[in-house]
Coordinates of C-alpha atoms and ligand atoms in Angstrom, one line a residue:
X1 CA -49.3 -11.2 -31.7
X2 CA -48.5 -14.9 -32.2
X3 CA -51.3 -17.5 -30.8
X4 CA -49.4 -20.1 -28.1
X5 CA -50.3 -23.7 -28.1
X6 CA -51.0 -25.0 -25.0
X7 CA -49.2 -27.7 -24.8
X8 CA -45.7 -25.5 -26.2
X9 CA -47.0 -23.5 -23.1
X10 CA -46.9 -26.1 -20.9
X11 CA -43.3 -27.5 -22.0
X12 CA -42.0 -24.1 -22.0
X13 CA -43.1 -24.2 -18.3
X14 CA -41.9 -27.5 -17.4
X15 CA -38.3 -26.6 -18.8
X16 CA -38.4 -23.6 -16.7
X17 CA -38.8 -25.2 -13.5
X18 CA -37.1 -28.3 -14.5
X19 CA -34.0 -26.0 -15.4
X20 CA -34.0 -24.1 -12.0
X21 CA -34.0 -26.3 -10.2
X22 CA -30.8 -28.4 -11.5
X23 CA -29.0 -25.3 -11.8
X24 CA -29.9 -24.8 -7.8
X25 CA -28.7 -28.4 -7.1
X26 CA -25.7 -27.5 -9.2
X27 CA -24.4 -24.2 -8.0
X28 CA -25.6 -24.3 -4.7
X29 CA -26.0 -27.9 -3.7
X30 CA -23.1 -28.9 -5.7
X31 CA -25.2 -32.1 -6.4
X32 CA -26.5 -32.2 -10.1
X33 CA -28.5 -35.1 -10.7
X34 CA -28.5 -35.1 -14.5
X35 CA -25.7 -34.9 -16.6
X36 CA -24.5 -31.3 -18.9
X37 CA -25.1 -32.5 -21.9
X38 CA -29.0 -33.1 -20.9
X39 CA -29.0 -29.8 -19.2
X40 CA -27.7 -28.3 -22.5
X41 CA -30.0 -30.2 -24.8
X42 CA -33.3 -28.9 -22.3
X43 CA -31.6 -25.2 -22.3
X44 CA -31.2 -25.2 -26.3
X45 CA -35.2 -26.3 -26.4
X46 CA -36.2 -24.0 -23.8
X47 CA -34.4 -20.9 -25.7
X48 CA -35.6 -22.5 -29.4
X49 CA -39.0 -22.2 -27.7
X50 CA -39.0 -18.6 -26.3
X51 CA -37.1 -17.2 -29.4
X52 CA -40.5 -18.3 -31.1
X53 CA -43.0 -17.1 -28.7
X54 CA -41.0 -14.3 -27.0
X55 CA -44.6 -13.8 -24.4
X56 CA -43.4 -17.1 -23.0
X57 CA -40.0 -16.0 -21.8
X58 CA -40.9 -15.2 -18.1
X59 CA -38.5 -12.7 -16.3
X60 CA -37.3 -15.4 -14.3
X61 CA -36.9 -18.0 -16.4
X62 CA -33.3 -19.7 -16.9
X63 CA -32.8 -18.7 -20.5
X64 CA -32.4 -15.1 -18.9
X65 CA -28.7 -16.1 -17.4
X66 CA -27.3 -16.2 -20.7
X67 CA -27.2 -12.7 -21.2
X68 CA -28.9 -10.0 -23.7
X69 CA -28.0 -7.7 -26.0
X70 CA -25.8 -5.1 -24.7
X71 CA -26.3 -1.7 -23.1
X72 CA -25.3 1.8 -23.8
X73 CA -24.5 2.9 -20.3
X74 CA -25.2 1.7 -16.7
X75 CA -28.1 3.3 -15.5
X76 CA -27.9 4.8 -11.6
X77 CA -30.5 3.7 -8.6
X78 CA -30.2 4.9 -5.4
X79 CA -30.7 2.5 -2.6
X80 CA -33.5 2.2 -0.4
X81 CA -31.3 2.1 2.9
X82 CA -27.5 2.9 1.9
X83 CA -24.8 0.4 1.9
X84 CA -22.5 1.1 4.4
X85 CA -19.3 0.1 4.8
X86 CA -17.2 -1.5 8.2
X87 CA -15.1 -0.6 10.9
X88 CA -12.2 -2.4 11.1
X89 CA -9.6 -4.4 13.5
X90 CA -6.3 -6.0 13.4
X91 CA -5.6 -7.1 16.3
X92 CA -7.4 -8.7 19.0
X93 CA -7.4 -5.6 21.1
X94 CA -9.6 -4.3 18.9
X95 CA -12.1 -6.6 18.9
X96 CA -11.9 -7.0 22.5
X97 CA -12.3 -3.5 22.8
X98 CA -15.3 -3.2 20.5
X99 CA -17.0 -6.5 22.6
X100 CA -16.8 -4.1 25.7
X101 CA -17.6 -1.1 24.0
X102 CA -21.1 -2.1 22.9
X103 CA -21.0 -4.9 26.3
X104 CA -21.5 -1.1 28.1
X105 CA -23.4 0.9 26.2
X106 CA -26.1 -2.1 25.6
X107 CA -26.0 -3.0 29.7
X108 CA -25.3 -6.7 29.2
X109 CA -22.8 -9.8 29.7
X110 CA -25.4 -11.5 26.9
X111 CA -24.0 -10.6 24.1
X112 CA -23.4 -13.5 21.2
X113 CA -22.1 -12.9 17.5
X114 CA -22.5 -14.3 14.2
X115 CA -19.1 -14.6 12.2
X116 CA -18.4 -14.6 8.6
X117 CA -15.9 -14.5 6.1
X118 CA -15.0 -11.2 5.0
X119 CA -15.1 -12.2 1.3
X120 CA -12.6 -9.6 -1.5
X121 CA -15.1 -9.2 -3.4
X122 CA -17.7 -6.8 -5.1
X123 CA -20.7 -5.9 -3.1
X124 CA -24.5 -5.9 -5.0
X125 CA -28.1 -5.6 -3.4
X126 CA -30.4 -7.5 -5.0
X127 CA -34.1 -6.3 -5.0
X128 CA -37.0 -8.8 -5.0
X129 CA -40.8 -7.2 -5.4
X130 CA -43.3 -10.4 -4.8
X131 CA -40.5 -12.8 -5.0
X132 CA -38.7 -12.1 -8.3
X133 CA -36.0 -10.0 -9.3
X134 CA -36.3 -7.4 -10.4
X135 CA -33.6 -5.3 -9.8
X136 CA -29.7 -5.5 -8.8
X137 CA -27.0 -2.2 -8.0
X138 CA -23.2 -2.2 -7.3
X139 CA -22.7 -0.3 -4.2
X140 CA -21.8 3.0 -6.0
X141 CA -20.9 5.6 -3.1
X142 CA -22.9 3.9 -0.1
X143 CA -26.2 6.0 -1.3
X144 CA -26.9 5.6 -5.3
X145 CA -25.3 2.3 -6.6
X146 CA -25.3 0.9 -11.0
X147 CA -27.8 -0.8 -12.4
X148 CA -26.6 -4.5 -13.4
X149 CA -29.5 -6.7 -13.4
X150 CA -29.1 -8.0 -16.3
X151 CA -24.9 -9.1 -15.6
X152 CA -26.4 -10.4 -12.1
X153 CA -29.0 -12.6 -13.4
X154 CA -26.0 -14.7 -15.6
X155 CA -24.5 -15.7 -12.3
X156 CA -25.7 -19.1 -11.8
X157 CA -26.0 -19.3 -7.3
X158 CA -28.2 -16.0 -7.6
X159 CA -32.2 -16.9 -7.6
X160 CA -34.2 -15.6 -10.4
X161 CA -37.0 -16.2 -8.2
X162 CA -37.6 -16.5 -4.8
X163 CA -38.2 -20.7 -3.6
X164 CA -41.4 -21.0 -1.5
X165 CA -43.3 -23.4 0.2
X166 CA -46.5 -21.7 -1.5
X167 CA -47.2 -18.3 -2.1
X168 CA -48.2 -17.2 1.1
X169 CA -44.5 -17.0 2.5
X170 CA -43.4 -14.4 0.0
X171 CA -42.5 -11.7 1.2
X172 CA -43.9 -8.3 -0.7
X173 CA -40.3 -6.7 -0.9
X174 CA -36.4 -8.2 0.3
X175 CA -33.6 -6.4 -0.4
X176 CA -30.9 -9.0 0.0
X177 CA -27.0 -7.8 -0.1
X178 CA -24.0 -9.7 -0.9
X179 CA -20.6 -10.3 -2.4
X180 CA -19.8 -11.5 -5.9
X181 CA -16.5 -12.9 -6.4
X182 CA -14.2 -15.5 -8.3
X183 CA -12.5 -18.3 -7.4
X184 CA -9.1 -18.2 -7.5
X185 CA -8.7 -21.7 -10.0
X186 CA -11.4 -19.7 -12.1
X187 CA -9.1 -16.2 -12.1
X188 CA -6.0 -18.4 -13.4
X189 CA -7.9 -19.6 -16.1
X190 CA -9.2 -16.8 -17.3
X191 CA -5.8 -15.1 -17.1
X192 CA -4.3 -18.0 -19.1
X193 CA -6.8 -17.7 -22.0
X194 CA -6.8 -13.7 -21.7
X195 CA -2.9 -14.2 -22.0
X196 CA -2.9 -16.6 -24.8
X197 CA -5.4 -13.9 -26.5
X198 CA -3.0 -11.4 -26.2
X199 CA -5.8 -9.2 -23.5
X200 CA -4.7 -7.4 -20.6
X201 CA -4.8 -9.5 -17.2
X202 CA -6.7 -8.5 -14.6
X203 CA -4.3 -7.6 -11.4
X204 CA -6.5 -10.0 -8.8
X205 CA -9.9 -11.9 -8.7
X206 CA -11.5 -8.8 -7.5
X207 CA -10.5 -6.7 -9.9
X208 CA -11.9 -9.7 -12.1
X209 CA -14.8 -9.9 -10.7
X210 CA -15.1 -6.2 -10.8
X211 CA -14.9 -6.4 -14.5
X212 CA -16.8 -9.4 -15.2
X213 CA -19.9 -7.2 -13.7
X214 CA -19.2 -4.1 -14.9
X215 CA -19.5 -5.1 -18.4
X216 CA -22.6 -3.8 -21.0
X217 CA -22.7 -7.0 -22.6
X218 CA -24.2 -9.4 -20.1
X219 CA -23.5 -12.5 -22.5
X220 CA -19.8 -11.3 -21.5
X221 CA -20.9 -11.6 -18.4
X222 CA -22.6 -14.7 -18.6
X223 CA -19.3 -16.3 -19.7
X224 CA -17.5 -15.5 -16.7
X225 CA -17.7 -17.7 -13.6
X226 CA -19.1 -15.2 -10.8
X227 CA -20.0 -16.8 -7.6
X228 CA -21.6 -14.9 -4.7
X229 CA -22.8 -15.3 -1.0
X230 CA -25.4 -13.2 0.8
X231 CA -24.4 -11.5 4.1
X232 CA -27.6 -9.1 4.9
X233 CA -30.7 -7.4 3.3
X234 CA -31.8 -3.4 2.5
X235 CA -35.2 -2.6 2.8
X236 CA -37.7 -5.9 3.7
X237 CA -41.2 -5.9 4.2
X238 CA -42.9 -9.1 5.2
X239 CA -40.0 -10.7 6.8
X240 CA -40.4 -11.7 10.6
X241 CA -37.3 -12.6 12.2
X242 CA -35.0 -11.7 15.2
X243 CA -31.5 -12.3 15.0
X244 CA -28.9 -12.7 12.4
X245 CA -28.5 -16.3 12.3
X246 CA -32.4 -16.5 12.3
X247 CA -32.0 -14.3 8.5
X248 CA -29.5 -17.1 7.2
X249 CA -31.6 -19.6 7.5
X250 CA -34.5 -18.0 6.0
X251 CA -32.6 -17.1 3.1
X252 CA -31.2 -20.0 2.6
X253 CA -34.6 -21.4 2.2
X254 CA -34.9 -18.7 -0.5
X255 CA -32.4 -20.2 -2.7
X256 CA -30.2 -17.9 -1.6
X257 CA -26.1 -18.7 -1.7
X258 CA -25.0 -18.7 2.0
X259 CA -21.5 -19.0 3.1
X260 CA -21.3 -22.9 4.6
X261 CA -18.2 -21.0 6.9
X262 CA -20.8 -19.0 9.0
X263 CA -20.8 -19.6 12.8
X264 CA -23.8 -18.4 15.0
X265 CA -24.3 -17.5 18.5
X266 CA -20.4 -17.7 19.4
X267 CA -19.2 -16.0 22.4
X268 CA -16.4 -13.5 22.6
X269 CA -14.0 -16.6 23.1
X270 CA -15.5 -18.7 20.5
X271 CA -15.6 -15.5 18.2
X272 CA -11.0 -15.1 18.6
X273 CA -10.6 -19.0 18.3
X274 CA -12.7 -18.9 15.2
X275 CA -10.8 -16.1 13.9
X276 CA -7.6 -18.3 14.6
X277 CA -9.0 -21.1 12.3
X278 CA -10.0 -19.3 9.7
X279 CA -6.9 -17.7 9.8
X280 CA -5.5 -21.0 9.0
X281 CA -7.8 -22.4 6.7
X282 CA -7.5 -19.2 4.4
X283 CA -5.1 -20.1 2.1
X284 CA -7.1 -23.2 1.6
X285 CA -10.3 -21.5 0.1
X286 CA -10.9 -21.8 -3.2
X287 CA -11.4 -17.9 -3.0
X288 CA -10.4 -15.0 -1.5
X289 CA -11.2 -13.8 1.9
X290 CA -9.3 -10.7 3.5
X291 CA -10.8 -10.8 7.4
X292 CA -14.1 -12.4 9.2
X293 CA -16.7 -10.3 10.1
X294 CA -18.3 -10.3 13.4
X295 CA -21.9 -9.2 14.2
X296 CA -24.0 -8.7 17.0
X297 CA -26.4 -11.7 16.4
X298 CA -29.9 -10.6 18.1
X299 CA -31.9 -7.7 15.9
X300 CA -33.0 -5.6 18.7
X301 CA -29.4 -5.0 20.2
X302 CA -28.5 -4.1 16.3
X303 CA -31.2 -1.4 16.7
X304 CA -30.4 -0.1 20.2
X305 CA -26.5 0.1 18.9
X306 CA -27.8 1.8 15.5
X307 CA -25.5 3.2 13.2
X308 CA -22.0 5.6 12.6
X309 CA -21.9 7.7 10.1
X310 CA -20.5 5.5 7.7
X311 CA -20.8 1.8 9.7
X312 CA -22.9 0.0 11.7
X313 CA -21.8 0.3 15.6
X314 CA -22.8 -3.7 16.0
X315 CA -20.6 -4.9 13.4
X316 CA -17.0 -5.0 12.9
X317 CA -14.4 -6.6 10.2
X318 CA -11.2 -8.4 11.6
X319 CA -9.1 -8.1 8.8
X320 CA -6.0 -10.9 8.5
X321 CA -2.6 -9.7 7.8
X322 CA -2.2 -7.2 5.4
X323 CA -1.2 -8.9 1.4
X324 CA 0.5 -5.7 0.2
X325 CA 3.4 -4.2 2.2
X326 CA 6.0 -1.5 1.6
X327 CA 9.1 -2.3 1.5
X328 CA 12.8 -1.2 -0.2
X329 CA 14.4 -2.7 -3.4
X330 CA 17.9 -3.7 -2.6
X331 CA 18.6 -4.4 -5.8
X332 CA 17.2 -5.1 -9.6
X333 CA 18.4 -8.4 -11.5
X334 CA 17.1 -9.9 -14.9
X335 CA 16.4 -13.5 -15.3
X336 CA 16.4 -15.2 -18.9
X337 CA 13.3 -17.6 -19.4
X338 CA 12.9 -20.3 -21.4
X339 CA 11.9 -18.8 -24.4
X340 CA 14.7 -15.9 -24.1
X341 CA 12.6 -13.1 -22.4
X342 CA 14.3 -11.5 -19.9
X343 CA 12.7 -10.6 -16.9
X344 CA 13.5 -7.8 -14.5
X345 CA 13.5 -8.9 -10.8
X346 CA 13.2 -6.5 -7.9
X347 CA 15.2 -8.0 -4.9
X348 CA 13.4 -6.6 -1.7
X349 CA 14.1 -6.3 1.5
X350 CA 12.4 -9.1 2.9
X351 CA 8.8 -8.7 4.3
X352 CA 5.8 -10.8 5.2
X353 CA 3.1 -10.2 2.9
X354 CA -0.3 -12.0 4.0
X355 CA 1.7 -14.6 6.1
X356 CA 4.5 -15.4 3.4
X357 CA 7.9 -13.6 3.2
X358 CA 8.8 -11.9 0.1
X359 CA 12.5 -11.3 -0.9
X360 CA 11.6 -10.9 -5.0
X361 CA 8.9 -9.3 -7.2
X362 CA 8.6 -9.3 -10.8
X363 CA 9.0 -6.1 -12.6
X364 CA 7.5 -7.9 -16.0
X365 CA 9.9 -5.8 -18.5
X366 CA 11.9 -2.2 -19.2
X367 CA 8.5 -0.6 -20.1
X368 CA 7.0 -1.4 -16.7
X369 CA 9.7 0.0 -14.8
X370 CA 10.1 3.1 -17.0
X371 CA 6.2 3.8 -16.9
X372 CA 6.3 3.2 -12.9
X373 CA 10.2 5.2 -12.9
X374 CA 10.9 2.5 -10.2
X375 CA 14.2 3.0 -9.2
X376 CA 17.0 0.9 -6.7
X377 CA 16.6 2.3 -3.6
X378 CA 12.8 2.9 -3.9
X379 CA 10.6 2.3 -1.4
X380 CA 7.8 0.1 -2.9
X381 CA 4.2 -1.4 -2.3
X382 CA 4.2 -5.3 -3.2
X383 CA 1.4 -7.4 -3.4
X384 CA 0.9 -11.0 -2.7
X385 CA -2.9 -12.4 -4.2
X386 CA -3.4 -15.8 -3.6
X387 CA -1.0 -18.1 -5.7
X388 CA 0.6 -15.1 -8.1
X389 CA 3.9 -14.1 -8.0
X390 CA 4.4 -10.8 -5.9
X391 CA 4.7 -7.7 -7.4
X392 CA 5.6 -4.0 -7.1
X393 CA 2.7 -2.3 -7.3
X394 CA 4.2 1.2 -7.3
X395 CA 6.8 3.3 -5.7
X396 CA 7.0 6.0 -3.5
X397 CA 8.8 9.0 -4.8
X398 CA 8.1 10.9 -1.6
X399 CA 10.1 9.3 0.4
X400 CA 13.2 9.2 -2.0
X401 CA 16.5 10.7 -0.4
X402 CA 18.4 10.7 -3.5
X403 CA 20.3 8.2 -3.1
X404 CA 18.1 5.8 -5.7
X405 CA 19.4 4.6 -9.1
X406 CA 17.9 4.5 -12.0
X407 CA 18.4 0.8 -14.3
X408 CA 18.3 0.5 -17.6
X409 CA 17.9 -3.1 -19.0
X410 CA 21.0 -4.7 -20.3
X411 CA 22.3 -4.8 -24.0
X412 CA 23.6 -7.7 -24.1
X413 CA 22.1 -11.4 -22.4
X414 CA 23.3 -11.4 -18.9
X415 CA 24.1 -15.5 -19.3
X416 CA 25.7 -15.9 -22.6
X417 CA 26.8 -12.4 -23.6
X418 CA 24.5 -13.0 -26.8
X419 CA 23.3 -10.5 -28.3
X420 CA 19.2 -9.2 -27.1
X421 CA 16.4 -8.1 -29.6
X422 CA 13.3 -6.3 -28.7
X423 CA 10.3 -8.5 -30.4
X424 CA 8.4 -5.9 -32.7
X425 CA 4.8 -5.4 -31.0
X426 CA 6.0 -6.6 -27.7
X427 CA 7.7 -4.8 -24.3
X428 CA 9.8 -8.2 -24.0
X429 CA 13.6 -8.1 -24.8
X430 CA 14.9 -10.9 -25.5
X431 CA 18.0 -13.2 -25.5
X432 CA 18.2 -15.0 -29.2
X433 CA 20.6 -17.2 -28.6
X434 CA 18.8 -20.5 -28.9
X435 CA 21.8 -22.6 -27.1
X436 CA 22.1 -19.8 -24.2
X437 CA 22.4 -21.9 -21.4
X438 CA 19.8 -20.1 -19.4
X439 CA 17.7 -21.0 -21.8
X440 CA 18.4 -24.5 -22.0
X441 CA 17.5 -24.8 -18.3
X442 CA 14.3 -23.3 -18.2
X443 CA 13.2 -25.5 -21.1
X444 CA 14.4 -28.4 -19.5
X445 CA 12.8 -27.8 -16.3
X446 CA 9.4 -26.7 -18.0
X447 CA 9.9 -29.9 -20.2
X448 CA 9.9 -32.4 -17.2
X449 CA 7.4 -30.3 -15.1
X450 CA 4.0 -31.7 -13.7
X451 CA 2.3 -30.1 -16.6
X452 CA 4.8 -31.6 -19.4
X453 CA 6.8 -35.5 -19.0
X454 CA 6.5 -34.8 -15.0
X455 CA 9.1 -36.6 -14.2
X456 CA 9.4 -37.5 -10.6
X457 CA 12.7 -36.3 -9.0
X458 CA 13.8 -34.1 -11.5
X459 CA 13.8 -30.7 -10.0
X460 CA 15.1 -27.4 -10.9
X461 CA 18.0 -27.7 -8.7
X462 CA 19.3 -31.0 -10.6
X463 CA 18.5 -29.9 -13.8
X464 CA 20.2 -26.8 -13.4
X465 CA 23.0 -29.2 -12.2
X466 CA 22.7 -31.5 -14.8
X467 CA 23.0 -28.6 -17.7
X468 CA 26.2 -26.9 -15.5
X469 CA 28.1 -30.4 -15.9
X470 CA 27.3 -30.7 -19.4
X471 CA 25.5 -34.0 -18.7
X472 CA 22.0 -32.8 -20.2
X473 CA 22.2 -30.3 -23.4
X474 CA 19.5 -31.4 -24.9
X475 CA 15.8 -32.6 -24.5
X476 CA 16.6 -36.1 -25.7
X477 CA 19.4 -36.2 -23.3
X478 CA 16.9 -36.9 -20.4
X479 CA 15.8 -40.1 -22.2
X480 CA 19.3 -41.4 -22.0
X481 CA 20.4 -40.6 -18.6
X482 CA 22.5 -43.5 -16.6
X483 CA 22.0 -44.4 -13.3
X484 CA 25.9 -44.7 -13.1
X485 CA 25.7 -41.2 -14.2
X486 CA 23.2 -39.7 -11.9
X487 CA 24.7 -41.4 -8.9
X488 CA 28.1 -40.1 -9.6
X489 CA 26.6 -36.6 -8.8
X490 CA 27.3 -35.0 -5.8
X491 CA 24.1 -34.9 -2.8
X492 CA 22.4 -37.5 -5.0
X493 CA 21.8 -41.3 -3.3
X494 CA 22.1 -44.6 -5.5
X495 CA 18.7 -44.9 -4.6
X496 CA 17.5 -41.7 -6.0
X497 CA 19.4 -42.0 -8.8
X498 CA 17.4 -45.4 -9.8
X499 CA 13.9 -43.8 -9.1
X500 CA 14.8 -40.8 -11.4
X501 CA 15.9 -43.7 -14.1
X502 CA 12.6 -45.3 -13.4
X503 CA 10.5 -42.5 -13.5
X504 CA 12.0 -41.1 -16.8
X505 CA 10.7 -44.5 -18.2
X506 CA 7.3 -44.2 -17.0
X507 CA 7.2 -40.7 -18.4
X508 CA 8.0 -41.8 -21.7
X509 CA 3.8 -42.7 -21.8
X510 CA 2.5 -39.2 -22.3
X511 CA -0.4 -37.5 -24.0
X512 CA 0.0 -35.3 -26.7
X513 CA -1.6 -32.5 -25.1
X514 CA 1.2 -32.5 -22.5
X515 CA 3.9 -33.5 -25.0
X516 CA 2.6 -30.8 -26.7
X517 CA 2.7 -28.1 -23.2
X518 CA 6.4 -29.4 -22.7
X519 CA 8.0 -28.1 -25.6
X520 CA 7.8 -24.7 -24.3
X521 CA 6.5 -23.4 -27.5
X522 CA 5.8 -19.1 -27.3
X523 CA 2.0 -18.6 -25.7
X524 CA 1.2 -22.1 -25.8
X525 CA 0.0 -23.2 -22.3
X526 CA -2.0 -26.1 -20.9
X527 CA -5.0 -24.8 -22.3
X528 CA -3.9 -24.3 -26.0
X529 CA -1.9 -27.4 -26.2
X530 CA -5.6 -29.4 -25.2
X531 CA -6.9 -27.4 -27.6
X532 CA -4.5 -28.0 -30.5
X533 CA -4.4 -32.0 -29.6
X534 CA -8.3 -32.2 -29.5
X535 CA -8.4 -30.6 -33.0
X536 CA -5.2 -32.3 -34.6
X537 CA -5.1 -35.4 -32.5
X538 CA -1.2 -36.6 -34.0
X539 CA 1.8 -34.7 -33.7
X540 CA 2.2 -35.6 -37.5
X541 CA -0.5 -34.0 -37.7
X542 CA 0.2 -30.2 -36.0
X543 CA 3.8 -30.7 -37.5
X544 CA 2.0 -30.4 -41.0
X545 CA -0.5 -27.3 -40.3
X546 CA -0.6 -24.2 -41.3
X547 CA -1.1 -21.0 -38.9
X548 CA -4.4 -20.1 -40.9
X549 CA -5.9 -24.0 -39.9
X550 CA -4.4 -23.9 -36.1
X551 CA -5.9 -20.1 -36.0
X552 CA -9.4 -21.6 -36.5
X553 CA -9.5 -23.5 -33.6
X554 CA -11.8 -21.6 -30.9
X555 CA -9.3 -20.3 -28.1
X556 CA -6.5 -19.7 -30.3
X557 CA -5.4 -16.6 -31.2
X558 CA -3.3 -15.3 -33.9
X559 CA -0.1 -15.0 -31.8
X560 CA -0.5 -18.6 -30.6
X561 CA -1.3 -20.0 -34.1
X562 CA 1.9 -18.1 -35.1
X563 CA 4.2 -19.4 -32.6
X564 CA 2.8 -23.1 -32.9
X565 CA 3.8 -23.1 -36.9
X566 CA 7.0 -21.5 -36.7
X567 CA 7.9 -24.0 -34.0
X568 CA 7.4 -26.6 -36.1
X569 CA 8.7 -25.1 -39.7
X570 CA 12.0 -24.3 -38.0
X571 CA 15.0 -27.0 -38.7
X572 CA 16.6 -27.0 -35.1
X573 CA 13.0 -28.3 -34.1
X574 CA 12.9 -30.6 -36.3
X575 CA 15.9 -32.2 -35.3
X576 CA 14.9 -31.9 -32.1
X577 CA 11.6 -33.4 -31.9
X578 CA 13.0 -36.4 -34.0
X579 CA 15.8 -37.0 -31.3
X580 CA 13.1 -37.3 -28.9
X581 CA 10.3 -39.5 -30.7
X582 CA 13.6 -41.6 -31.4
Ligands
IVH1 S1 -21.9 -6.6 6.2 C1 -23.3 -3.1 7.6 N1 -20.3 -8.7 5.6 O1 -16.7 -5.4 3.2 C2 -22.3 -4.3 7.5 N2 -19.5 -7.4 4.7 O2 -15.7 -3.1 4.9 C3 -22.0 -4.0 6.0 N3 -18.1 -7.9 3.0 O3 -19.1 -3.1 1.6 C4 -21.3 -5.3 5.4 N4 -18.1 -10.4 3.2 O4 -18.6 -5.6 0.3 C5 -20.8 -7.6 5.4 N5 -19.8 -11.3 5.4 C6 -19.8 -9.9 5.0 C7 -19.0 -9.0 4.2 C8 -18.9 -7.8 3.7 C9 -17.0 -9.0 2.5 C10 -17.6 -6.2 2.4 C11 -18.7 -5.8 1.8 C12 -18.8 -4.8 2.3 C13 -17.6 -4.4 3.1 C14 -17.0 -3.3 4.1

């Protein structure tokens, strides 16, 4: 056994304590008091010490957040108390019925509720023995779940051990339940990264959270920005409380992430008002919620009401309107994108999905249509997840009446009638005519968009008009737009024309990353463009870079590298670049 120097042991303990505190300030209070670099330095030092003296690596050391060696399989564990589901209500009357029903059962008109957002994530249970996180499980079938302890330990907002004033406050056993989720922006970032690395995309944030939790290698989970909010308990020993709201205060004191949108002790009238409020906030929240959970606050009432087979009698989920609907596919058209990709799009019988009217959905490509056997006239299940483009999940083949028509991808570009080609190894069909007006329009729209030159007033409609009238035929033409020519366009006032010319002028000062993004190179989104700019610093350096050199950048895959190299190698593109630079 390696003997440990006392001063080293002390240093490790100090670092563990400090890092735990910083972690809490950063992830729960949102109020860090040291820099990320300082945190990293302390973490690296602690990792080095624990590596040399494994006996100092306590089970709740913050180093456990980086993940450990992969498992062969997930073990399973039974829940001490079954993990139930909730009854659903969709209308106000469902909720009033719930209220009347339980008021009668309890023979009281003194009922108050605690209400919480219903997070659309993954349910997990955390077991703390004498204050230490010893087990984390998925809900599984409600009786038995999968053991995902190492993965859950990587979630920064989950305490590895309970905070307490003194050891006397520690409950010998505490099982806490909650929902693990991923923020919409992190989900978008994760998918963008996966797209660039040519990996399959996650359909929605919930799938991304579930996929990240079910990793045999916890080091992969550690890289996924998972969050959690707790909402209840399993088996508890040594903790006394009389209401659900009181429980939340206790859990918060132990260091658990408790959703700040929870409202306590509301009357039924206030519950209904809170639902309306949450519904309007819903799309602005950083994470997805699919409703509000209403729980009887007083524990003695909960116990009196008890549970049914699969759900408690004392709680109900008041769901928001679905983000999934069925509708009819009226037609299928194809669109030509910026890089010539031909995308089939379903034109739908307009339908409200999650409060927004949807009349189109992407069908991705011909293979997807064939795989899902999508036909014109079919009844389709359409989903809309946050700000993601609506898509057709599947069609209901059983509802066909024989009038449905199959669809095949065109053999020529629907816009320029030029040749279309299938890129080897890809599902996409492409128009290979570089001067196809459809492509030019899309490339220009991308060129002047927010992530690129960001030219105010030069929107999609105006760009289309400028191309159609032959005023803009290339990127460089944007920079020689004249006020007189613009003002002669129908519907464009003198003042607007002047503003656009001024915006063009200011846009000329642009960072290398945005410039690269604006060019619309295949597989090169904002994050890849930033990586390229950081590495190469100047446009000249990138123009001369070999694919092998580009691929060495962490986060850039072979496809992006090849596309970047090919873009700058093309004589046509070189000419266009020189024109822009002029
Ligand atoms: S309470 C006995 N509260 O919804 C009550 N559940 O349909 C059990 N969920 O599996 C659940 N947010 O994963 C509760 N604030 C919340 C919730 C919540 C999301 C999920 C949970 C559960 C499902 C029940």
